[in-house]
């Protein structure tokens, strides 16, 4: 077990010397930090709104206060044994976080802006107080990462892990059970679904944050801290699998009414509360003695580094760096004109495929709000019906006018259940190839095969990450921004999926060039978005 040894005693330093060393640094840091919050208040407001809106991140309201409390608890050690010193190599880090925010702003990616906003605070501490101070405050500063609302991508894996674990538990206790589609559990009584709310992501993130704090406060050796933090990540996953198992077991044994509704929610929170209490109780019995506090009456290193004159140039440089990104982003946004959305436009016939009906009359229709143009219809040939949808956005992706805005969807999640996903390569008639993302949808009475791909300024893309990167790059180089999505779909019965794929392949070959030309012509006629 590592312990912090008491520093050797030396001559006490007068209080006025200590104050002269720290007060200018604290003053400059406070002014710059307040200025940063004022410049980026929209991002801060968005961050807080995300915490409030999403139950998964409501614990994040406590992260900044906890970090501040941990830093405050170190104040005597810092003042006694460390002197603030500017760290100029933190300026490139500040430029990096500000530029990351700028990219997130022009690409309209909230998580990038949030991460850059939070990461700027530790960088400012490093800039104004130096590496020695940051080394003492390393955990409180790193702990701020829990304030960044990320983790949505872990929901689906956690759903699958929870479903698999609960199925194994049910099999071990003799309950007939079948796992279908990764998230659906079939038992003799009914069909259960491990929904997003049942993935355990809220308990996972909150337990990891609490466990990390507990490990820092009550353990001193790095290996014990690491083990406890790891346990804080594994325990909630296992506990959630057990919770789903017990819920299904209660429903199978005593009736579905005891496993649904209010009883289901109450049992879940009681179970998670008990698990967290037991985890912390085990940690309490395994805690290590706290290290001796350093003698705060001695110091030999404090020297007056010139007062305010020493920190003023650094504060000015930081202010210039932080002010550049919002000004640049505002200038780019000011040059954007967003046209009114025209009425629905139909595409021409696709080769020997004849257009039959408007897409809005059919069961599958994507929803992309704020699009400048939408194209849609149902086409038929030789007894096969294929649905086509396309949406285009001209100019900057802001204020709901965004191809990847929250709520835009390829299918209605209340009606369809997505199973799997992969990329398909389609050889077009002109010799070029097109990569489309494939999604299989299961509905109450039929299945659908959906292929879709994105476009940014003529480039075909398959993932939202590629779209954001291409949009950001084109905006940076001043290109006229034009983003789109094209999706095709066909219904099929069990055992006919390969036939459906062949039909879609034929339709895309005939329709894709015409749709692309139609959307590109509309974008050109409407004028540049920039």
Coordinates of C-alpha atoms in Angstrom, one line a residue:
X1 CA 0.0 0.0 0.0
X2 CA 1.4 3.3 -1.0
X3 CA 1.4 6.2 1.5
X4 CA 2.1 9.9 1.2
X5 CA 5.1 10.6 3.5
X6 CA 5.2 13.8 5.6
X7 CA 7.4 16.4 4.1
X8 CA 10.6 17.4 6.1
X9 CA 10.0 20.5 8.2
X10 CA 11.5 23.7 7.1
X11 CA 11.0 27.4 8.0
X12 CA 7.4 28.5 7.8
X13 CA 6.6 30.9 5.0
X14 CA 4.7 34.1 5.9
X15 CA 1.1 34.1 4.8
X16 CA 1.6 37.2 2.7
X17 CA 4.1 35.4 0.5
X18 CA 1.7 32.5 0.0
X19 CA -1.1 34.9 -0.9
X20 CA 1.1 36.9 -3.3
X21 CA 1.9 33.6 -5.1
X22 CA -1.6 32.2 -5.4
X23 CA -4.0 35.2 -5.6
X24 CA -3.0 36.5 -9.0
X25 CA -3.1 33.1 -10.5
X26 CA -6.5 32.4 -9.0
X27 CA -7.8 35.8 -10.1
X28 CA -6.6 35.3 -13.7
X29 CA -8.0 31.8 -13.8
X30 CA -11.4 32.9 -12.5
X31 CA -11.7 35.8 -15.0
X32 CA -10.8 33.6 -17.9
X33 CA -13.1 30.7 -16.8
X34 CA -16.0 33.1 -16.4
X35 CA -15.3 34.5 -19.8
X36 CA -15.2 31.0 -21.3
X37 CA -18.6 30.2 -19.8
X38 CA -20.0 33.4 -21.1
X39 CA -18.7 32.8 -24.6
X40 CA -19.9 29.2 -24.7
X41 CA -23.0 29.6 -22.7
X42 CA -25.2 27.9 -25.4
X43 CA -23.1 24.8 -25.1
X44 CA -23.3 24.8 -21.3
X45 CA -27.0 25.3 -21.5
X46 CA -27.3 22.4 -24.0
X47 CA -25.2 20.2 -21.7
X48 CA -27.4 20.9 -18.7
X49 CA -30.5 20.4 -20.8
X50 CA -29.2 17.0 -21.9
X51 CA -28.7 16.0 -18.2
X52 CA -32.3 17.1 -17.4
X53 CA -33.9 15.6 -20.5
X54 CA -32.3 12.2 -20.4
X55 CA -32.7 10.2 -17.3
X56 CA -29.6 8.3 -18.1
X57 CA -27.4 11.4 -17.2
X58 CA -29.3 13.1 -14.4
X59 CA -26.6 12.0 -12.0
X60 CA -24.3 14.4 -13.9
X61 CA -25.7 17.4 -12.1
X62 CA -23.5 16.2 -9.1
X63 CA -20.2 15.8 -11.1
X64 CA -19.0 19.4 -11.1
X65 CA -20.0 20.0 -7.4
X66 CA -18.2 16.8 -6.4
X67 CA -15.1 17.8 -8.4
X68 CA -15.1 21.2 -6.8
X69 CA -15.4 19.7 -3.4
X70 CA -12.5 17.4 -4.0
X71 CA -10.4 20.3 -5.2
X72 CA -11.3 22.4 -2.2
X73 CA -10.3 19.5 0.1
X74 CA -6.8 19.7 -1.4
X75 CA -6.4 23.5 -0.9
X76 CA -4.1 23.3 2.2
X77 CA -1.8 20.8 0.5
X78 CA -1.6 22.9 -2.7
X79 CA -0.9 26.2 -0.9
X80 CA 1.7 24.6 1.4
X81 CA 3.7 22.5 -1.1
X82 CA 3.0 23.8 -4.6
X83 CA 3.4 27.1 -6.3
X84 CA 1.2 28.1 -9.3
X85 CA 3.2 28.3 -12.5
X86 CA 2.0 29.0 -16.0
X87 CA 2.3 26.1 -18.4
X88 CA 2.5 27.4 -21.9
X89 CA 2.4 24.0 -23.6
X90 CA -1.2 23.9 -22.4
X91 CA -2.0 26.6 -25.0
X92 CA -1.9 24.0 -27.9
X93 CA -4.2 21.8 -25.8
X94 CA -6.6 24.8 -25.5
X95 CA -6.5 25.4 -29.2
X96 CA -7.3 21.7 -29.7
X97 CA -10.4 21.7 -27.4
X98 CA -11.6 25.0 -28.9
X99 CA -11.1 23.7 -32.4
X100 CA -12.9 20.5 -31.5
X101 CA -15.8 22.6 -30.3
X102 CA -15.8 24.5 -33.6
X103 CA -15.9 21.3 -35.6
X104 CA -18.8 20.1 -33.5
X105 CA -20.6 23.4 -33.9
X106 CA -20.4 23.5 -37.7
X107 CA -21.2 19.8 -38.0
X108 CA -24.0 20.3 -35.4
X109 CA -22.8 17.4 -33.2
X110 CA -23.8 18.1 -29.6
X111 CA -21.6 15.4 -28.0
X112 CA -18.4 16.9 -29.6
X113 CA -19.3 20.3 -28.3
X114 CA -20.1 19.0 -24.9
X115 CA -16.9 17.0 -24.6
X116 CA -14.8 20.0 -25.8
X117 CA -16.6 22.2 -23.3
X118 CA -15.9 19.9 -20.3
X119 CA -12.3 19.2 -21.4
X120 CA -11.5 22.9 -21.5
X121 CA -11.7 23.3 -17.7
X122 CA -8.8 20.9 -16.9
X123 CA -6.8 22.5 -19.7
X124 CA -7.3 26.0 -18.1
X125 CA -6.1 24.6 -14.7
X126 CA -3.0 23.3 -16.4
X127 CA -2.4 26.6 -18.2
X128 CA -2.6 28.8 -15.1
X129 CA -1.3 26.5 -12.3
X130 CA 1.1 24.1 -13.9
X131 CA 1.8 20.4 -14.1
X132 CA 2.5 20.0 -10.3
X133 CA -0.9 21.3 -9.3
X134 CA -2.6 19.2 -12.0
X135 CA -0.8 16.1 -10.7
X136 CA -2.3 16.7 -7.2
X137 CA -5.8 17.4 -8.7
X138 CA -5.6 14.7 -11.4
X139 CA -8.6 12.7 -10.2
X140 CA -11.0 15.6 -9.5
X141 CA -10.2 16.9 -13.0
X142 CA -10.5 13.5 -14.8
X143 CA -13.7 12.9 -12.8
X144 CA -15.4 15.6 -15.0
X145 CA -15.5 13.1 -17.8
X146 CA -18.7 11.7 -16.2
X147 CA -20.4 15.0 -17.0
X148 CA -20.1 14.3 -20.7
X149 CA -23.4 12.7 -21.9
X150 CA -22.0 9.8 -23.9
X151 CA -22.9 6.1 -23.8
X152 CA -25.9 5.8 -26.1
X153 CA -23.9 3.5 -28.3
X154 CA -23.6 1.1 -25.3
X155 CA -27.3 0.7 -25.0
X156 CA -27.8 -2.0 -27.6
X157 CA -24.8 -4.2 -26.5
X158 CA -26.1 -3.9 -22.9
X159 CA -29.6 -4.9 -24.1
X160 CA -28.1 -8.0 -25.8
X161 CA -25.9 -8.9 -22.8
X162 CA -28.9 -8.5 -20.4
X163 CA -31.1 -10.7 -22.6
X164 CA -28.5 -13.5 -22.9
X165 CA -27.7 -13.5 -19.2
X166 CA -31.4 -13.6 -18.2
X167 CA -32.0 -16.5 -20.7
X168 CA -29.1 -18.5 -19.2
X169 CA -30.4 -17.9 -15.7
X170 CA -33.9 -19.0 -16.7
X171 CA -32.5 -22.1 -18.3
X172 CA -30.5 -23.0 -15.2
X173 CA -33.7 -22.8 -13.1
X174 CA -35.7 -24.9 -15.5
X175 CA -37.9 -22.3 -17.2
X176 CA -38.5 -23.0 -20.9
X177 CA -37.2 -20.0 -22.8
X178 CA -36.1 -18.9 -26.3
X179 CA -34.0 -15.9 -27.2
X180 CA -35.1 -14.3 -30.5
X181 CA -33.7 -11.3 -32.4
X182 CA -31.2 -10.5 -29.6
X183 CA -33.6 -8.6 -27.4
X184 CA -36.8 -10.7 -27.4
X185 CA -37.3 -13.5 -24.8
X186 CA -40.1 -16.0 -25.4
X187 CA -41.5 -17.9 -22.4
X188 CA -44.6 -20.1 -22.0
X189 CA -46.6 -17.2 -20.6
X190 CA -45.7 -14.4 -23.1
X191 CA -43.0 -12.6 -25.1
X192 CA -40.7 -10.3 -23.2
X193 CA -38.6 -7.5 -24.7
X194 CA -35.4 -6.1 -23.2
X195 CA -36.1 -2.5 -24.2
X196 CA -33.6 0.4 -24.1
X197 CA -34.9 1.4 -20.6
X198 CA -34.2 -2.2 -19.5
X199 CA -30.6 -2.2 -20.8
X200 CA -29.3 -1.0 -17.4
X201 CA -27.3 1.9 -18.9
X202 CA -28.5 4.3 -16.3
X203 CA -27.4 2.1 -13.4
X204 CA -24.2 1.3 -15.2
X205 CA -23.1 4.9 -15.6
X206 CA -24.3 6.0 -12.2
X207 CA -22.7 3.1 -10.4
X208 CA -19.4 3.6 -12.3
X209 CA -19.3 7.3 -11.3
X210 CA -20.1 6.5 -7.6
X211 CA -17.7 3.6 -7.5
X212 CA -14.9 5.7 -9.0
X213 CA -15.4 8.4 -6.4
X214 CA -15.6 5.8 -3.6
X215 CA -12.3 4.2 -4.8
X216 CA -10.5 7.6 -4.8
X217 CA -11.7 8.6 -1.3
X218 CA -11.4 5.3 0.6
X219 CA -8.4 3.5 -1.2
X220 CA -4.8 4.7 -1.5
X221 CA -3.2 1.9 -3.5
X222 CA -3.7 2.0 -7.3
X223 CA -4.4 -1.7 -7.6
X224 CA -7.2 -1.6 -5.1
X225 CA -8.7 1.5 -6.7
X226 CA -8.5 -0.2 -10.1
X227 CA -10.2 -3.4 -8.9
X228 CA -13.0 -1.5 -7.2
X229 CA -13.7 0.7 -10.2
X230 CA -13.7 -2.5 -12.4
X231 CA -16.2 -4.1 -10.0
X232 CA -18.3 -0.9 -10.2
X233 CA -18.6 -1.5 -13.9
X234 CA -19.2 -5.3 -13.8
X235 CA -21.6 -5.5 -10.9
X236 CA -24.4 -3.3 -12.5
X237 CA -24.2 -5.4 -15.7
X238 CA -24.6 -8.7 -13.8
X239 CA -27.2 -7.1 -11.5
X240 CA -29.3 -6.0 -14.4
X241 CA -29.3 -9.5 -15.9
X242 CA -30.5 -10.8 -12.5
X243 CA -33.2 -8.1 -12.4
X244 CA -34.6 -9.1 -15.7
X245 CA -34.4 -12.8 -14.7
X246 CA -36.3 -12.2 -11.5
X247 CA -38.9 -10.0 -13.3
X248 CA -39.6 -12.8 -15.8
X249 CA -39.5 -15.5 -13.1
X250 CA -42.1 -13.5 -11.0
X251 CA -44.3 -13.1 -14.1
X252 CA -44.0 -16.8 -14.9
X253 CA -44.6 -17.9 -11.3
X254 CA -47.2 -15.4 -9.9
X255 CA -48.7 -13.9 -13.0
X256 CA -47.8 -11.1 -15.4
X257 CA -49.6 -8.4 -13.4
X258 CA -46.9 -8.7 -10.7
X259 CA -44.1 -8.2 -13.2
X260 CA -45.4 -5.2 -15.1
X261 CA -46.4 -1.6 -14.3
X262 CA -45.6 0.0 -11.0
X263 CA -44.5 -3.2 -9.4
X264 CA -41.9 -3.7 -12.1
X265 CA -40.5 -0.2 -11.6
X266 CA -40.5 -0.4 -7.8
X267 CA -38.8 -3.7 -7.8
X268 CA -36.1 -2.4 -10.3
X269 CA -35.2 0.6 -8.2
X270 CA -35.2 -1.4 -4.9
X271 CA -33.0 -4.1 -6.5
X272 CA -30.5 -1.6 -7.9
X273 CA -30.5 0.3 -4.6
X274 CA -29.7 -2.9 -2.7
X275 CA -26.9 -3.8 -5.1
X276 CA -25.3 -0.4 -4.8
X277 CA -25.5 -0.5 -1.0
X278 CA -23.9 -4.0 -0.9
X279 CA -21.1 -2.9 -3.3
X280 CA -20.3 0.2 -1.2
X281 CA -20.5 -1.9 2.0
X282 CA -17.9 -4.4 0.7
X283 CA -15.7 -1.4 -0.3
X284 CA -16.1 0.1 3.2
X285 CA -14.8 -3.0 4.9
X286 CA -11.9 -3.2 2.5
X287 CA -11.0 0.5 2.8
X288 CA -7.4 1.5 3.5
X289 CA -6.1 3.9 6.1
X290 CA -6.0 7.5 4.9
X291 CA -2.5 8.9 4.3
X292 CA -1.1 11.4 6.7
X293 CA -1.8 15.0 5.9
X294 CA 1.3 17.0 4.9
X295 CA 2.5 19.7 7.3
X296 CA 0.9 22.9 6.0
X297 CA 3.0 25.2 8.2
X298 CA 6.2 24.8 6.2
X299 CA 7.2 25.7 2.7
X300 CA 10.4 26.6 0.9
X301 CA 9.4 26.9 -2.8
X302 CA 7.1 30.0 -2.8
X303 CA 8.4 32.9 -4.7
X304 CA 6.5 35.9 -6.1
X305 CA 6.5 35.4 -9.8
X306 CA 5.7 39.0 -10.6
X307 CA 2.1 39.2 -9.6
X308 CA -0.6 40.0 -12.1
X309 CA 2.0 40.9 -14.8
X310 CA 3.1 37.3 -14.9
X311 CA -0.4 35.9 -15.6
X312 CA -1.9 38.7 -17.7
X313 CA -0.3 37.8 -21.1
X314 CA -1.4 34.1 -20.6
X315 CA -5.0 35.3 -19.8
X316 CA -5.0 37.5 -22.9
X317 CA -3.7 34.6 -25.1
X318 CA -6.3 32.2 -23.7
X319 CA -9.1 34.8 -24.3
X320 CA -8.1 35.3 -27.9
X321 CA -8.0 31.5 -28.5
X322 CA -11.4 30.9 -26.8
X323 CA -13.0 33.9 -28.6
X324 CA -11.9 32.9 -32.1
X325 CA -14.0 29.8 -32.5
X326 CA -17.5 31.2 -31.6
X327 CA -16.7 34.3 -33.8
X328 CA -15.7 32.0 -36.8
X329 CA -18.7 29.8 -36.3
X330 CA -21.1 32.8 -36.1
X331 CA -19.6 34.2 -39.3
X332 CA -20.2 31.0 -41.1
X333 CA -23.7 30.7 -39.8
X334 CA -24.5 34.3 -40.8
X335 CA -23.8 33.4 -44.5
X336 CA -26.3 30.6 -44.5
X337 CA -29.8 31.0 -46.0
X338 CA -32.3 28.2 -45.4
X339 CA -35.1 28.1 -48.0
X340 CA -38.7 27.1 -47.2
X341 CA -39.5 23.5 -47.7
X342 CA -41.3 22.9 -50.9
X343 CA -44.2 20.5 -51.4
X344 CA -43.5 16.8 -52.0
X345 CA -41.9 16.2 -55.4
X346 CA -42.2 12.8 -57.2
X347 CA -39.4 11.2 -59.1
X348 CA -39.6 10.1 -62.7
X349 CA -40.2 6.5 -63.7
X350 CA -37.2 4.3 -63.0
X351 CA -36.6 2.5 -66.3
X352 CA -39.2 -0.2 -66.7
X353 CA -40.3 0.3 -63.1
X354 CA -43.6 2.2 -63.1
X355 CA -44.6 4.5 -60.3
X356 CA -47.9 3.4 -58.7
X357 CA -48.7 5.3 -55.5
X358 CA -47.6 8.0 -53.2
X359 CA -45.4 6.6 -50.4
X360 CA -47.4 8.3 -47.7
X361 CA -50.2 5.7 -48.2
X362 CA -48.0 2.8 -47.4
X363 CA -46.9 1.2 -44.1
X364 CA -43.2 2.1 -44.5
X365 CA -42.2 5.7 -44.7
X366 CA -39.1 7.3 -43.2
X367 CA -39.5 10.6 -41.3
X368 CA -37.0 13.4 -41.9
X369 CA -38.2 16.7 -40.6
X370 CA -36.9 20.0 -42.0
X371 CA -35.8 18.7 -45.3
X372 CA -35.6 21.1 -48.3
X373 CA -36.9 18.4 -50.7
X374 CA -38.4 15.0 -50.3
X375 CA -39.1 12.4 -53.0
X376 CA -41.2 9.3 -52.5
X377 CA -43.3 6.7 -54.2
X378 CA -44.0 3.1 -54.7
X379 CA -42.8 1.4 -57.9
X380 CA -43.8 -1.9 -59.4
X381 CA -42.6 -4.4 -61.9
X382 CA -43.4 -8.1 -62.5
X383 CA -45.5 -8.3 -59.4
X384 CA -42.9 -6.7 -57.1
X385 CA -43.5 -3.4 -55.3
X386 CA -40.6 -1.3 -54.1
X387 CA -40.9 1.8 -52.0
X388 CA -38.5 4.7 -52.5
X389 CA -37.8 7.7 -50.2
X390 CA -35.3 10.5 -50.5
X391 CA -34.7 13.7 -48.6
X392 CA -32.2 16.5 -49.2
X393 CA -30.9 19.3 -47.0
X394 CA -29.1 22.4 -48.5
X395 CA -26.7 24.4 -46.5
X396 CA -25.7 24.3 -42.8
X397 CA -27.2 21.6 -40.5
X398 CA -28.7 23.8 -37.8
X399 CA -32.0 24.4 -35.9
X400 CA -33.8 21.2 -36.9
X401 CA -32.6 21.6 -40.5
X402 CA -30.3 18.6 -40.1
X403 CA -30.1 15.3 -42.0
X404 CA -29.0 13.6 -38.7
X405 CA -31.2 15.5 -36.3
X406 CA -32.6 13.6 -33.4
X407 CA -36.0 12.1 -34.3
X408 CA -35.2 11.5 -38.0
X409 CA -35.6 7.9 -38.7
X410 CA -35.6 5.3 -41.4
X411 CA -38.6 3.4 -39.9
X412 CA -41.2 3.8 -37.1
X413 CA -39.7 2.0 -34.1
X414 CA -43.2 1.6 -32.6
X415 CA -44.3 -0.5 -35.6
X416 CA -41.1 -2.2 -36.7
X417 CA -38.3 -4.1 -35.0
X418 CA -34.9 -3.9 -36.5
X419 CA -32.9 -7.1 -36.7
X420 CA -29.2 -6.9 -37.6
X421 CA -27.5 -4.7 -40.1
X422 CA -24.7 -4.9 -42.6
X423 CA -23.4 -3.1 -45.7
X424 CA -24.2 -4.3 -49.2
X425 CA -22.2 -3.4 -52.4
X426 CA -24.3 -2.7 -55.4
X427 CA -22.8 -2.6 -58.9
X428 CA -24.4 0.3 -60.8
X429 CA -25.0 0.4 -64.6
X430 CA -22.4 3.0 -65.1
X431 CA -19.7 0.8 -63.7
X432 CA -19.5 2.5 -60.3
X433 CA -20.3 0.7 -57.1
X434 CA -22.6 1.8 -54.3
X435 CA -22.4 0.7 -50.7
X436 CA -25.8 0.7 -48.9
X437 CA -26.6 -0.1 -45.3
X438 CA -29.1 -2.9 -45.0
X439 CA -31.6 -3.2 -42.2
X440 CA -34.1 -6.1 -41.7
X441 CA -37.4 -5.0 -40.2
X442 CA -39.9 -7.4 -38.5
X443 CA -43.5 -6.3 -38.3
X444 CA -46.7 -7.8 -36.9
X445 CA -47.7 -9.3 -40.3
X446 CA -44.8 -8.9 -42.7
X447 CA -41.0 -8.3 -42.9
X448 CA -39.2 -5.6 -44.9
X449 CA -35.8 -5.3 -46.3
X450 CA -34.4 -1.7 -46.3
X451 CA -31.3 -0.4 -48.0
X452 CA -30.2 3.2 -47.5
X453 CA -27.2 5.5 -48.0
X454 CA -26.3 9.1 -47.3
X455 CA -24.9 11.7 -49.7
X456 CA -22.8 14.8 -49.0
X457 CA -21.9 16.9 -52.0
X458 CA -22.1 13.9 -54.4
X459 CA -20.1 11.5 -52.2
X460 CA -22.0 8.4 -51.1
X461 CA -21.6 7.5 -47.4
X462 CA -23.0 4.8 -45.2
X463 CA -22.5 6.0 -41.6
X464 CA -23.5 9.1 -39.6
X465 CA -19.8 9.6 -38.6
X466 CA -18.7 9.7 -42.2
X467 CA -21.5 12.2 -42.9
X468 CA -20.5 14.5 -40.0
X469 CA -16.8 14.4 -41.0
X470 CA -17.6 15.2 -44.6
X471 CA -20.0 18.0 -43.7
X472 CA -17.4 19.6 -41.4
X473 CA -14.6 19.3 -44.0
X474 CA -16.8 20.8 -46.8
X475 CA -17.9 23.7 -44.6
X476 CA -14.3 24.4 -43.6
X477 CA -13.2 24.6 -47.2
X478 CA -16.1 26.8 -48.1
X479 CA -18.0 24.4 -50.4
X480 CA -21.7 24.6 -51.0
X481 CA -23.1 22.0 -48.6
X482 CA -25.7 19.6 -49.9
X483 CA -26.7 16.5 -47.8
X484 CA -29.2 13.8 -48.6
X485 CA -30.4 10.3 -47.8
X486 CA -31.9 7.7 -50.2
X487 CA -33.7 4.6 -48.9
X488 CA -35.5 1.8 -50.7
X489 CA -37.6 -0.9 -49.2
X490 CA -39.5 -4.1 -50.1
X491 CA -41.8 -6.4 -48.1
X492 CA -41.2 -10.1 -48.1
X493 CA -42.4 -13.3 -46.4
X494 CA -40.4 -15.9 -44.5
X495 CA -37.9 -17.6 -46.8
X496 CA -38.0 -14.9 -49.5
X497 CA -35.3 -12.6 -48.3
X498 CA -32.8 -13.4 -51.0
X499 CA -35.4 -12.8 -53.7
X500 CA -36.3 -9.5 -52.1
X501 CA -32.6 -8.5 -52.1
X502 CA -32.3 -9.3 -55.8
X503 CA -35.3 -7.2 -56.6
X504 CA -33.9 -4.3 -54.6
X505 CA -30.6 -4.6 -56.4
X506 CA -32.4 -4.4 -59.8
X507 CA -34.4 -1.4 -58.7
X508 CA -31.4 0.6 -57.3
X509 CA -29.6 0.1 -60.6
X510 CA -32.5 1.7 -62.5
X511 CA -33.6 4.4 -60.0
X512 CA -30.4 5.6 -58.2
X513 CA -29.0 7.8 -61.1
X514 CA -32.3 9.4 -61.7
X515 CA -32.9 10.2 -58.0
X516 CA -29.4 11.6 -57.6
X517 CA -29.8 13.9 -60.7
X518 CA -33.2 15.0 -59.5
X519 CA -32.0 16.0 -56.0
X520 CA -28.8 17.6 -57.4
X521 CA -30.8 19.6 -59.9
X522 CA -33.1 20.9 -57.2
X523 CA -30.1 21.9 -55.0
X524 CA -28.5 23.7 -58.0
X525 CA -31.7 25.5 -58.9
X526 CA -32.4 26.5 -55.4
X527 CA -29.1 28.3 -55.0
X528 CA -26.2 27.6 -52.7
X529 CA -26.7 27.0 -49.0
X530 CA -23.6 29.0 -48.4

